[in-house]
Coordinates of C-alpha atoms in Angstrom, one line a residue:
Chain A
M1 CA 70.8 27.6 23.4
E2 CA 68.8 30.3 21.8
T3 CA 68.6 31.1 18.0
V4 CA 69.3 34.8 17.5
S5 CA 69.0 34.7 13.7
E6 CA 69.3 32.3 10.7
N7 CA 69.8 33.6 7.2
A8 CA 70.0 31.6 4.0
C9 CA 73.5 32.2 2.6
F10 CA 75.2 30.6 -0.4
G11 CA 72.8 27.6 -0.2
G12 CA 73.5 27.0 3.5
V13 CA 72.5 28.8 6.7
Q14 CA 74.3 31.6 8.5
G15 CA 73.1 31.4 12.1
V16 CA 73.7 33.4 15.2
Y17 CA 73.2 31.6 18.6
R18 CA 73.3 32.6 22.2
H19 CA 74.0 30.3 25.2
R20 CA 75.0 30.3 28.8
S21 CA 78.7 29.7 29.1
E22 CA 79.8 27.8 32.2
V23 CA 83.5 28.7 31.8
C24 CA 82.9 32.4 31.1
A25 CA 80.0 32.6 33.6
C26 CA 78.0 34.8 31.3
D27 CA 75.9 34.6 28.1
M28 CA 78.0 34.2 24.9
T29 CA 77.0 34.7 21.3
F30 CA 78.6 32.9 18.3
G31 CA 78.0 32.8 14.6
L32 CA 78.0 29.4 12.7
Y33 CA 77.8 28.9 9.0
L34 CA 76.5 25.5 7.8
P35 CA 77.2 24.8 4.1
P36 CA 74.5 23.1 1.9
Q37 CA 76.4 19.8 2.3
A38 CA 75.5 19.7 6.0
V39 CA 72.0 18.6 5.1
E40 CA 73.4 15.3 3.9
A41 CA 76.1 14.4 6.5
P42 CA 78.3 16.0 9.2
V43 CA 80.8 18.4 7.6
P44 CA 84.4 19.4 8.6
V45 CA 84.7 22.7 10.5
L46 CA 87.0 25.8 10.2
W47 CA 87.2 27.9 13.3
Y48 CA 87.6 31.7 12.7
L49 CA 88.9 33.7 15.7
S50 CA 88.5 37.5 15.4
G51 CA 90.7 40.4 16.5
L52 CA 90.6 43.2 19.0
T53 CA 87.3 45.1 19.3
C54 CA 85.5 42.4 17.2
T55 CA 82.4 40.4 18.1
H56 CA 81.1 37.2 16.6
E57 CA 79.8 39.4 13.8
N58 CA 82.7 41.1 12.1
A59 CA 84.1 38.2 10.1
M60 CA 80.7 36.8 9.5
T61 CA 79.5 39.9 7.7
K62 CA 82.8 41.2 6.2
A63 CA 85.2 38.4 5.4
G64 CA 83.2 36.7 2.7
A65 CA 84.3 33.3 3.8
Q66 CA 80.9 31.7 3.3
A67 CA 81.2 31.7 -0.5
W68 CA 84.2 29.4 -0.3
A69 CA 83.0 27.4 2.6
A70 CA 79.9 26.5 0.7
Q71 CA 82.0 25.4 -2.3
A72 CA 84.3 23.3 -0.1
G73 CA 81.6 21.9 2.2
L74 CA 83.1 23.4 5.4
A75 CA 81.3 24.8 8.4
L76 CA 82.6 28.0 9.9
V77 CA 82.4 29.0 13.6
F78 CA 82.8 32.6 14.6
P79 CA 83.2 32.9 18.4
D80 CA 83.0 36.2 20.2
T81 CA 86.4 37.6 21.4
S82 CA 85.6 37.9 25.1
P83 CA 83.0 37.5 27.8
R84 CA 80.5 40.4 27.9
G85 CA 77.9 41.9 30.0
D86 CA 77.2 44.3 32.9
G87 CA 78.8 42.1 35.5
V88 CA 81.9 41.4 33.5
A89 CA 85.1 43.4 34.1
D90 CA 86.1 45.9 31.4
D91 CA 88.8 48.5 30.6
D92 CA 88.5 51.8 28.8
A93 CA 91.3 50.7 26.4
F94 CA 90.2 49.0 23.2
D95 CA 92.9 46.4 23.7
M96 CA 92.0 45.1 27.2
G97 CA 88.9 43.6 28.7
Q98 CA 85.7 43.2 26.7
G99 CA 86.4 42.6 23.0
A100 CA 90.0 41.7 23.9
G101 CA 90.1 38.3 25.6
F102 CA 93.4 37.3 24.0
Y103 CA 92.4 33.6 24.0
V104 CA 93.8 33.0 27.5
D105 CA 92.3 31.8 30.8
A106 CA 92.8 34.8 33.1
T107 CA 94.1 34.0 36.6
R108 CA 94.2 37.6 37.9
D109 CA 91.5 39.8 39.2
P110 CA 89.4 41.5 38.0
W111 CA 89.5 39.2 35.0
A112 CA 89.6 35.7 36.4
P113 CA 85.9 35.2 37.1
H114 CA 84.9 35.5 33.4
F115 CA 87.8 35.8 31.1
K116 CA 88.3 32.1 30.2
M117 CA 88.5 32.4 26.4
W118 CA 91.1 29.5 26.0
S119 CA 88.7 27.0 27.7
Y120 CA 85.7 28.5 25.9
V121 CA 87.2 28.1 22.5
A122 CA 89.2 24.9 23.2
D123 CA 86.5 23.0 25.1
E124 CA 83.1 24.4 25.8
L125 CA 82.1 25.8 22.4
P126 CA 83.4 22.8 20.5
R127 CA 81.2 20.6 22.7
I128 CA 78.2 22.8 22.0
V129 CA 78.6 23.0 18.3
T130 CA 79.3 19.3 17.7
A131 CA 76.3 18.4 19.9
N132 CA 73.9 20.7 18.2
F133 CA 74.9 20.9 14.5
A134 CA 76.0 18.5 11.7
I135 CA 79.7 19.0 12.4
D136 CA 82.4 16.3 12.2
E137 CA 84.5 16.7 15.3
D138 CA 87.3 14.6 13.9
R139 CA 87.9 17.1 11.1
Q140 CA 88.7 20.6 12.5
A141 CA 90.9 23.4 11.3
I142 CA 91.5 26.9 12.7
T143 CA 92.2 30.4 11.4
G144 CA 92.0 34.0 12.7
H145 CA 92.8 37.6 12.2
S146 CA 95.2 39.7 14.3
M147 CA 94.5 38.8 17.9
G148 CA 92.5 35.9 16.5
G149 CA 95.6 34.8 14.4
H150 CA 97.4 34.7 17.7
G151 CA 94.6 32.6 19.1
A152 CA 94.5 30.2 16.1
L153 CA 98.3 29.6 16.2
T154 CA 98.5 29.1 20.0
L155 CA 95.4 26.9 20.2
A156 CA 96.7 24.8 17.2
M157 CA 100.1 24.2 18.8
G158 CA 98.7 24.0 22.4
I159 CA 96.2 21.2 21.6
P160 CA 98.2 18.7 19.6
G161 CA 96.0 16.5 17.4
R162 CA 93.0 18.7 17.4
F163 CA 93.4 20.7 14.2
A164 CA 94.5 19.3 10.9
S165 CA 95.8 22.7 9.7
V166 CA 96.2 26.3 11.0
S167 CA 96.3 29.6 9.2
A168 CA 96.3 33.3 10.2
L169 CA 95.9 36.7 8.7
S170 CA 97.9 39.5 10.2
P171 CA 98.5 37.5 13.3
I172 CA 100.1 38.8 16.5
C173 CA 103.1 36.5 16.4
N174 CA 105.2 37.3 19.4
P175 CA 103.1 38.9 22.2
M176 CA 105.8 38.4 24.9
E177 CA 107.9 41.0 23.1
S178 CA 105.2 43.4 21.9
D179 CA 102.9 46.0 23.4
W180 CA 100.1 43.9 21.9
G181 CA 100.8 41.1 24.4
Q182 CA 102.8 42.3 27.4
K183 CA 100.0 44.4 28.6
Q184 CA 97.3 41.7 28.1
L185 CA 99.4 38.7 29.2
G186 CA 100.5 40.6 32.3
G187 CA 97.0 41.8 33.1
Y188 CA 95.3 38.4 32.6
L189 CA 98.1 36.1 33.8
G190 CA 100.2 38.1 36.1
A191 CA 103.9 39.2 36.0
D192 CA 105.4 35.7 35.9
R193 CA 106.5 35.5 32.2
D194 CA 106.7 31.7 32.4
A195 CA 102.9 31.6 32.4
W196 CA 102.9 33.6 29.2
R197 CA 104.9 31.1 27.1
A198 CA 102.0 28.9 26.2
H199 CA 100.4 32.0 24.6
D200 CA 103.2 33.1 22.3
A201 CA 103.1 31.6 18.8
S202 CA 106.8 32.2 18.2
V203 CA 107.8 30.6 21.5
L204 CA 105.5 27.6 20.9
M205 CA 107.0 27.2 17.4
A206 CA 110.5 27.2 18.7
E207 CA 109.6 24.7 21.4
T208 CA 107.0 22.3 19.9
G209 CA 105.9 23.3 16.4
F210 CA 102.8 22.0 14.7
D211 CA 102.1 18.6 13.2
G212 CA 100.5 19.9 9.9
P213 CA 100.6 22.7 7.4
I214 CA 100.6 26.4 8.3
L215 CA 99.6 29.4 6.2
C216 CA 100.1 33.0 7.3
D217 CA 99.5 36.2 5.4
T218 CA 100.5 39.7 6.5
G219 CA 100.3 42.9 4.6
T220 CA 103.5 44.9 3.9
A221 CA 101.5 48.1 4.6
D222 CA 99.9 46.8 7.8
Q223 CA 99.8 49.8 10.1
F224 CA 100.4 47.5 13.1
I225 CA 103.1 45.3 11.7
D226 CA 105.7 46.4 14.3
L227 CA 103.3 45.1 17.0
L228 CA 102.6 41.8 15.1
R229 CA 106.3 40.8 14.8
P230 CA 105.9 38.4 11.8
E231 CA 109.7 38.2 11.7
A232 CA 109.8 36.3 15.1
L233 CA 107.4 33.6 13.8
A234 CA 109.3 33.4 10.5
Q235 CA 112.6 32.9 12.3
A236 CA 111.1 30.2 14.5
V237 CA 109.5 28.4 11.6
A238 CA 112.7 28.4 9.6
A239 CA 114.8 27.2 12.6
R240 CA 112.4 24.3 13.3
R241 CA 112.0 23.4 9.6
Q242 CA 108.3 23.6 10.1
Q243 CA 106.0 23.0 7.1
A244 CA 104.6 26.4 6.5
V245 CA 103.9 29.1 3.9
L246 CA 104.5 32.6 5.3
R247 CA 103.5 35.4 2.8
L248 CA 103.9 39.1 2.9
Q249 CA 101.3 40.7 0.6
P250 CA 102.4 43.9 -1.1
G251 CA 100.4 47.0 -0.2
Y252 CA 97.8 45.4 2.0
D253 CA 96.9 46.8 5.4
H254 CA 95.3 45.4 8.6
S255 CA 91.7 45.8 7.5
Y256 CA 89.0 43.4 6.5
F257 CA 89.6 44.4 2.9
F258 CA 92.8 42.5 3.4
V259 CA 91.1 39.5 5.0
A260 CA 88.5 39.4 2.3
S261 CA 91.1 39.5 -0.4
F262 CA 92.9 36.3 0.8
I263 CA 90.2 34.3 2.6
A264 CA 89.5 32.2 -0.5
D265 CA 93.2 31.0 -0.3
H266 CA 92.8 30.2 3.4
V267 CA 89.5 28.2 3.0
A268 CA 91.0 26.3 0.1
F269 CA 94.1 25.5 2.2
H270 CA 92.1 24.1 5.1
A271 CA 89.7 22.3 2.8
E272 CA 92.7 20.4 1.3
A273 CA 94.1 19.6 4.7
L274 CA 90.7 18.3 5.9
G275 CA 90.1 16.3 2.8
A276 CA 86.9 18.4 2.1
Chain B
M1 CA 87.6 66.0 -3.3
E2 CA 89.0 64.5 -0.1
T3 CA 90.3 61.0 0.3
V4 CA 88.8 59.5 3.4
S5 CA 90.5 56.1 3.1
E6 CA 92.1 53.8 0.6
N7 CA 92.7 50.1 1.2
A8 CA 94.3 47.5 -1.0
C9 CA 91.6 45.0 -1.9
F10 CA 91.8 42.0 -4.3
G11 CA 94.8 43.6 -6.1
G12 CA 93.0 46.9 -6.6
V13 CA 92.0 49.8 -4.3
Q14 CA 88.8 50.3 -2.2
G15 CA 88.6 54.0 -1.7
V16 CA 86.2 56.3 0.2
Y17 CA 86.0 59.9 -0.9
R18 CA 84.2 63.0 0.3
H19 CA 83.3 66.0 -1.8
R20 CA 81.0 69.1 -1.8
S21 CA 77.8 68.3 -3.8
E22 CA 76.3 71.2 -5.7
V23 CA 73.0 69.5 -6.3
C24 CA 72.6 68.2 -2.8
A25 CA 74.1 71.3 -1.2
C26 CA 76.1 69.4 1.4
D27 CA 79.1 67.2 1.7
M28 CA 78.6 63.7 0.2
T29 CA 80.7 60.5 0.7
F30 CA 81.0 57.7 -1.7
G31 CA 83.0 54.4 -2.0
L32 CA 84.8 53.5 -5.2
Y33 CA 86.5 50.2 -6.0
L34 CA 89.1 50.3 -8.8
P35 CA 90.2 46.8 -10.0
P36 CA 93.8 46.1 -10.8
Q37 CA 93.2 46.5 -14.5
A38 CA 92.5 50.3 -13.9
V39 CA 96.3 50.8 -13.6
E40 CA 96.6 50.0 -17.4
A41 CA 93.6 51.7 -18.9
P42 CA 90.1 53.1 -18.0
V43 CA 87.7 50.3 -17.0
P44 CA 84.0 49.9 -17.2
V45 CA 81.9 50.7 -14.2
L46 CA 79.1 49.1 -12.3
W47 CA 77.0 51.4 -10.1
Y48 CA 75.7 49.9 -6.9
L49 CA 72.8 51.7 -5.2
S50 CA 72.0 50.8 -1.6
G51 CA 68.8 50.5 0.3
L52 CA 67.0 52.2 3.2
T53 CA 69.2 53.1 6.2
C54 CA 72.4 52.3 4.3
T55 CA 75.3 54.6 3.7
H56 CA 78.1 54.3 1.0
E57 CA 79.6 51.7 3.4
N58 CA 77.2 48.8 3.6
A59 CA 77.6 47.1 0.3
M60 CA 81.3 48.1 0.2
T61 CA 82.0 46.0 3.3
K62 CA 79.3 43.3 3.2
A63 CA 78.3 42.4 -0.4
G64 CA 81.7 40.9 -1.4
A65 CA 81.4 42.4 -4.9
Q66 CA 85.1 43.4 -5.1
A67 CA 86.3 39.8 -5.6
W68 CA 84.3 39.5 -8.8
A69 CA 84.9 43.0 -10.0
A70 CA 88.6 42.4 -9.7
Q71 CA 88.3 39.3 -11.8
A72 CA 86.2 41.0 -14.5
G73 CA 88.0 44.3 -14.4
L74 CA 85.1 46.4 -13.4
A75 CA 85.1 49.5 -11.2
L76 CA 82.3 49.7 -8.5
V77 CA 80.8 53.0 -7.3
F78 CA 78.9 53.0 -4.0
P79 CA 77.0 56.3 -3.6
D80 CA 75.4 57.3 -0.3
T81 CA 71.6 56.9 -0.1
S82 CA 70.7 60.6 0.7
P83 CA 72.1 64.0 1.6
R84 CA 73.3 64.2 5.2
G85 CA 74.3 66.7 7.8
D86 CA 73.0 69.0 10.5
G87 CA 71.4 71.4 8.1
V88 CA 69.7 68.6 6.1
A89 CA 66.0 67.8 6.8
D90 CA 65.3 64.4 8.5
D91 CA 62.5 62.3 9.8
D92 CA 62.4 60.0 12.8
A93 CA 61.2 57.1 10.5
F94 CA 63.9 54.9 9.1
D95 CA 62.3 55.0 5.7
M96 CA 62.1 58.8 5.1
G97 CA 64.7 61.6 5.1
Q98 CA 68.4 60.9 5.7
G99 CA 69.3 57.3 4.6
A100 CA 66.1 57.2 2.5
G101 CA 66.6 59.5 -0.5
F102 CA 64.6 57.1 -2.8
Y103 CA 66.7 58.3 -5.8
V104 CA 64.3 61.2 -6.7
D105 CA 64.7 65.0 -6.9
A106 CA 62.5 66.3 -4.1
T107 CA 60.2 69.3 -5.0
R108 CA 58.5 69.7 -1.7
D109 CA 59.7 71.2 1.5
P110 CA 61.4 70.5 3.8
W111 CA 63.1 68.1 1.4
A112 CA 63.6 70.2 -1.8
P113 CA 66.8 72.1 -0.7
H114 CA 69.0 69.0 -0.4
F115 CA 67.2 65.8 -1.5
K116 CA 68.3 65.7 -5.2
M117 CA 69.5 62.1 -5.3
W118 CA 68.3 61.5 -8.9
S119 CA 70.5 64.4 -10.2
Y120 CA 73.3 63.4 -7.9
V121 CA 73.5 59.8 -9.1
A122 CA 72.5 60.6 -12.7
D123 CA 74.7 63.6 -13.4
E124 CA 77.0 65.0 -10.7
L125 CA 78.6 61.9 -9.3
P126 CA 79.3 60.4 -12.8
R127 CA 81.1 63.6 -13.8
I128 CA 83.2 63.5 -10.6
V129 CA 84.2 59.8 -10.9
T130 CA 85.0 59.9 -14.6
A131 CA 87.0 63.1 -14.1
N132 CA 89.0 61.7 -11.2
F133 CA 89.5 58.0 -11.8
A134 CA 90.4 55.6 -14.6
I135 CA 86.7 54.9 -15.6
D136 CA 85.4 54.5 -19.1
E137 CA 82.2 56.6 -19.2
D138 CA 81.0 54.9 -22.3
R139 CA 80.7 51.5 -20.5
Q140 CA 78.4 51.8 -17.5
A141 CA 76.0 49.4 -15.9
I142 CA 73.9 49.7 -12.7
T143 CA 72.5 47.5 -9.9
G144 CA 71.2 47.9 -6.4
H145 CA 69.5 46.4 -3.4
S146 CA 65.9 47.1 -2.2
M147 CA 65.4 50.9 -2.5
G148 CA 68.6 50.8 -4.5
G149 CA 67.2 48.2 -6.8
H150 CA 64.3 50.7 -7.4
G151 CA 66.9 53.4 -8.1
A152 CA 68.8 51.1 -10.5
L153 CA 65.8 50.2 -12.5
T154 CA 64.3 53.7 -12.7
L155 CA 67.6 55.3 -13.6
A156 CA 68.3 52.7 -16.2
M157 CA 65.0 53.2 -17.9
G158 CA 64.9 56.9 -17.2
I159 CA 68.2 57.6 -18.9
P160 CA 68.1 55.7 -22.2
G161 CA 71.5 54.8 -23.6
R162 CA 73.4 55.4 -20.4
F163 CA 73.6 51.8 -19.0
A164 CA 74.3 48.7 -21.0
S165 CA 72.6 46.5 -18.4
V166 CA 70.6 46.8 -15.2
S167 CA 70.1 44.3 -12.4
A168 CA 68.6 44.4 -8.9
L169 CA 68.5 42.4 -5.7
S170 CA 65.2 42.5 -3.8
P171 CA 64.1 45.7 -5.6
I172 CA 61.2 47.8 -4.7
C173 CA 59.3 47.2 -8.0
N174 CA 56.1 49.2 -7.8
P175 CA 56.3 52.0 -5.2
M176 CA 53.1 53.8 -6.4
E177 CA 51.2 50.8 -5.0
S178 CA 53.2 50.1 -1.9
D179 CA 53.8 51.6 1.5
W180 CA 57.4 51.6 0.5
G181 CA 56.8 54.3 -2.1
Q182 CA 53.5 56.1 -1.5
K183 CA 54.8 57.8 1.6
Q184 CA 58.2 58.7 0.1
L185 CA 57.0 59.8 -3.3
G186 CA 54.2 61.8 -1.7
G187 CA 56.6 63.4 0.7
Y188 CA 59.3 64.2 -1.8
L189 CA 57.2 65.0 -4.9
G190 CA 53.8 66.0 -3.6
A191 CA 50.3 64.5 -4.0
D192 CA 50.1 64.6 -7.8
R193 CA 50.6 60.9 -8.7
D194 CA 51.6 61.8 -12.3
A195 CA 54.9 63.1 -10.9
W196 CA 55.5 59.7 -9.4
R197 CA 55.4 57.7 -12.6
A198 CA 59.0 58.3 -13.6
H199 CA 60.0 56.7 -10.3
D200 CA 58.1 53.4 -10.5
A201 CA 59.9 50.6 -12.3
S202 CA 56.8 48.7 -13.2
V203 CA 55.2 51.8 -14.7
L204 CA 58.3 52.6 -16.7
M205 CA 58.5 49.0 -17.8
A206 CA 55.0 49.1 -19.1
E207 CA 55.5 52.4 -20.8
T208 CA 59.1 52.3 -22.2
G209 CA 61.1 49.3 -21.1
F210 CA 64.9 49.0 -21.3
D211 CA 67.2 48.6 -24.3
G212 CA 69.4 45.8 -22.8
P213 CA 69.3 42.8 -20.5
I214 CA 67.8 42.9 -17.0
L215 CA 68.5 40.5 -14.1
C216 CA 66.5 40.6 -10.8
D217 CA 66.7 38.3 -7.8
T218 CA 64.3 38.3 -4.9
G219 CA 64.2 35.8 -2.0
T220 CA 61.0 33.8 -1.5
A221 CA 61.5 34.3 2.3
D222 CA 62.0 38.1 1.9
Q223 CA 60.3 39.6 5.0
F224 CA 59.4 42.7 2.9
I225 CA 58.2 40.9 -0.2
D226 CA 54.7 42.3 0.0
L227 CA 56.2 45.8 -0.1
L228 CA 58.5 45.0 -3.0
R229 CA 55.8 43.8 -5.3
P230 CA 58.0 41.7 -7.7
E231 CA 54.8 40.5 -9.3
A232 CA 54.1 43.9 -10.7
L233 CA 57.4 44.1 -12.5
A234 CA 57.1 40.5 -13.6
Q235 CA 53.7 41.3 -15.2
A236 CA 55.1 44.3 -17.0
V237 CA 58.2 42.6 -18.2
A238 CA 56.1 39.7 -19.7
A239 CA 53.6 42.0 -21.2
R240 CA 56.3 44.1 -22.9
R241 CA 58.3 41.0 -24.0
Q242 CA 61.3 42.7 -22.4
Q243 CA 64.6 40.8 -22.4
A244 CA 64.9 39.9 -18.7
V245 CA 65.7 37.2 -16.2
L246 CA 63.6 37.4 -13.0
R247 CA 64.5 34.9 -10.4
L248 CA 62.8 34.0 -7.0
Q249 CA 65.5 32.4 -4.9
P250 CA 64.2 29.7 -2.4
G251 CA 64.6 30.5 1.3
Y252 CA 66.5 33.7 1.0
D253 CA 65.5 36.8 2.9
H254 CA 66.2 40.6 2.5
S255 CA 69.6 40.7 4.2
Y256 CA 73.1 41.2 2.9
F257 CA 73.6 37.4 3.2
F258 CA 71.2 37.2 0.3
V259 CA 73.1 40.0 -1.6
A260 CA 76.5 38.3 -1.0
S261 CA 75.1 34.9 -2.2
F262 CA 74.2 36.2 -5.6
I263 CA 76.4 39.2 -6.2
A264 CA 78.8 37.0 -8.3
D265 CA 76.0 36.3 -10.8
H266 CA 75.2 40.0 -11.0
V267 CA 78.8 41.1 -11.6
A268 CA 79.2 38.4 -14.2
F269 CA 76.0 39.5 -15.9
H270 CA 77.1 43.1 -16.2
A271 CA 80.7 42.2 -17.2
E272 CA 79.2 40.3 -20.2
A273 CA 77.0 43.2 -21.2
L274 CA 79.9 45.6 -20.9
G275 CA 82.3 43.4 -22.8
A276 CA 84.6 43.3 -19.8

């Protein structure tokens, strides 16, 4: 593992690291924030999954989460959103290929050789960060924005017992019924819709739910809200009687100004669930 | 004046606007954050001047100042750092020409026709923002980062009575004695060093000082600290018995992770001086 950069930040360290990924078969870069408390003992960790077109860097520089993570004593991990590199398949569209891994393990060509973002975020990267940094692997939570909100919700429900809490900002809630989903799930997983079900938060909510608290925020002025389908998740949450807080925030759009405006709430929510 | 974008942000609005600048003789773009309190009545304003290579956008997306400005009820203005455009002179170096206006009115060619950043920030842009937004022109304060810290300090001392308070993060403190200064002041103002004196914060401090409080933060691990010369400003502040807090922050570098880590302190400092 190679250190790309380390910057002092709110009394802790914002690092960027690069490593060879076995599951993605390419070099991967991630951001990791360690709060000042990590000098004393391993700290709980909040995973932040980013949206379409993002790298490890967007949330790290624009969401402002470090201020609150430092206060609560939480580490933050910012994975990239896809495999990258010259030998990695890509697509001209912004919502497919590099920058758009959708947090699935692709089974179809040309994507299958590298696009294993589920395994990367669920297995490989957790092993790397807990082996190399002062992070308590028994206290994990997960959040994300847009495609990353989809990733957070599906990973939280798909790996029972791993995460104490899950939250999302402007998540893609029901990709099986949206143009943000059908195209990607079809491309990465093939035409059999049964294979998609493990990657649709509303379906997972209806079928299994989540053993812990959930917080979701979506802006009423989100320019992509018809693609996000928060109503599908809301319906499933209510039908299941799932512990959850689903908020529609007046006037907010899909941008990082929205994320920054509510990230303090999300960090505090996870800190409480993690006993931080 | 054209609205480029407006995003809901911490209950207020983060806008980006473009207008024809008379003094710079080109189109100029600026960011302006209006806190929720501006709906009720005009609010005090904190100017944020950015550093080399920055546009209006860097601090607006990476400093995290809106969270605190919303709490205190302060507007934030983020001017660009130079004139821009095809017809505007430039230089291959990152620290001269476009992105590096140094907050002076250039008198030498090829810079003189457009590079009037002192007049733009001191006169033209204040008229535009107070005419178009709910901003109280009698309650202004100023801050900045690096070259923008130089701009904040020299404008605050150069326009007595305008700003209630001034602060800076990693400011260029003594450009007359630094490679970050001699090149630019020589290029924009010519070889006569007397013309440079109004644009050196340490010289201004020795000669006139500032009628109000000053706050400066510099990181002990700042990779450019030898160019910033905080010791020159510290010496002048002490010799003058100027009201000031000059802090060296252990382990911090020159990046926006440093700015973000201390921007809450700076906003609170100005809010107190402005009675916000």
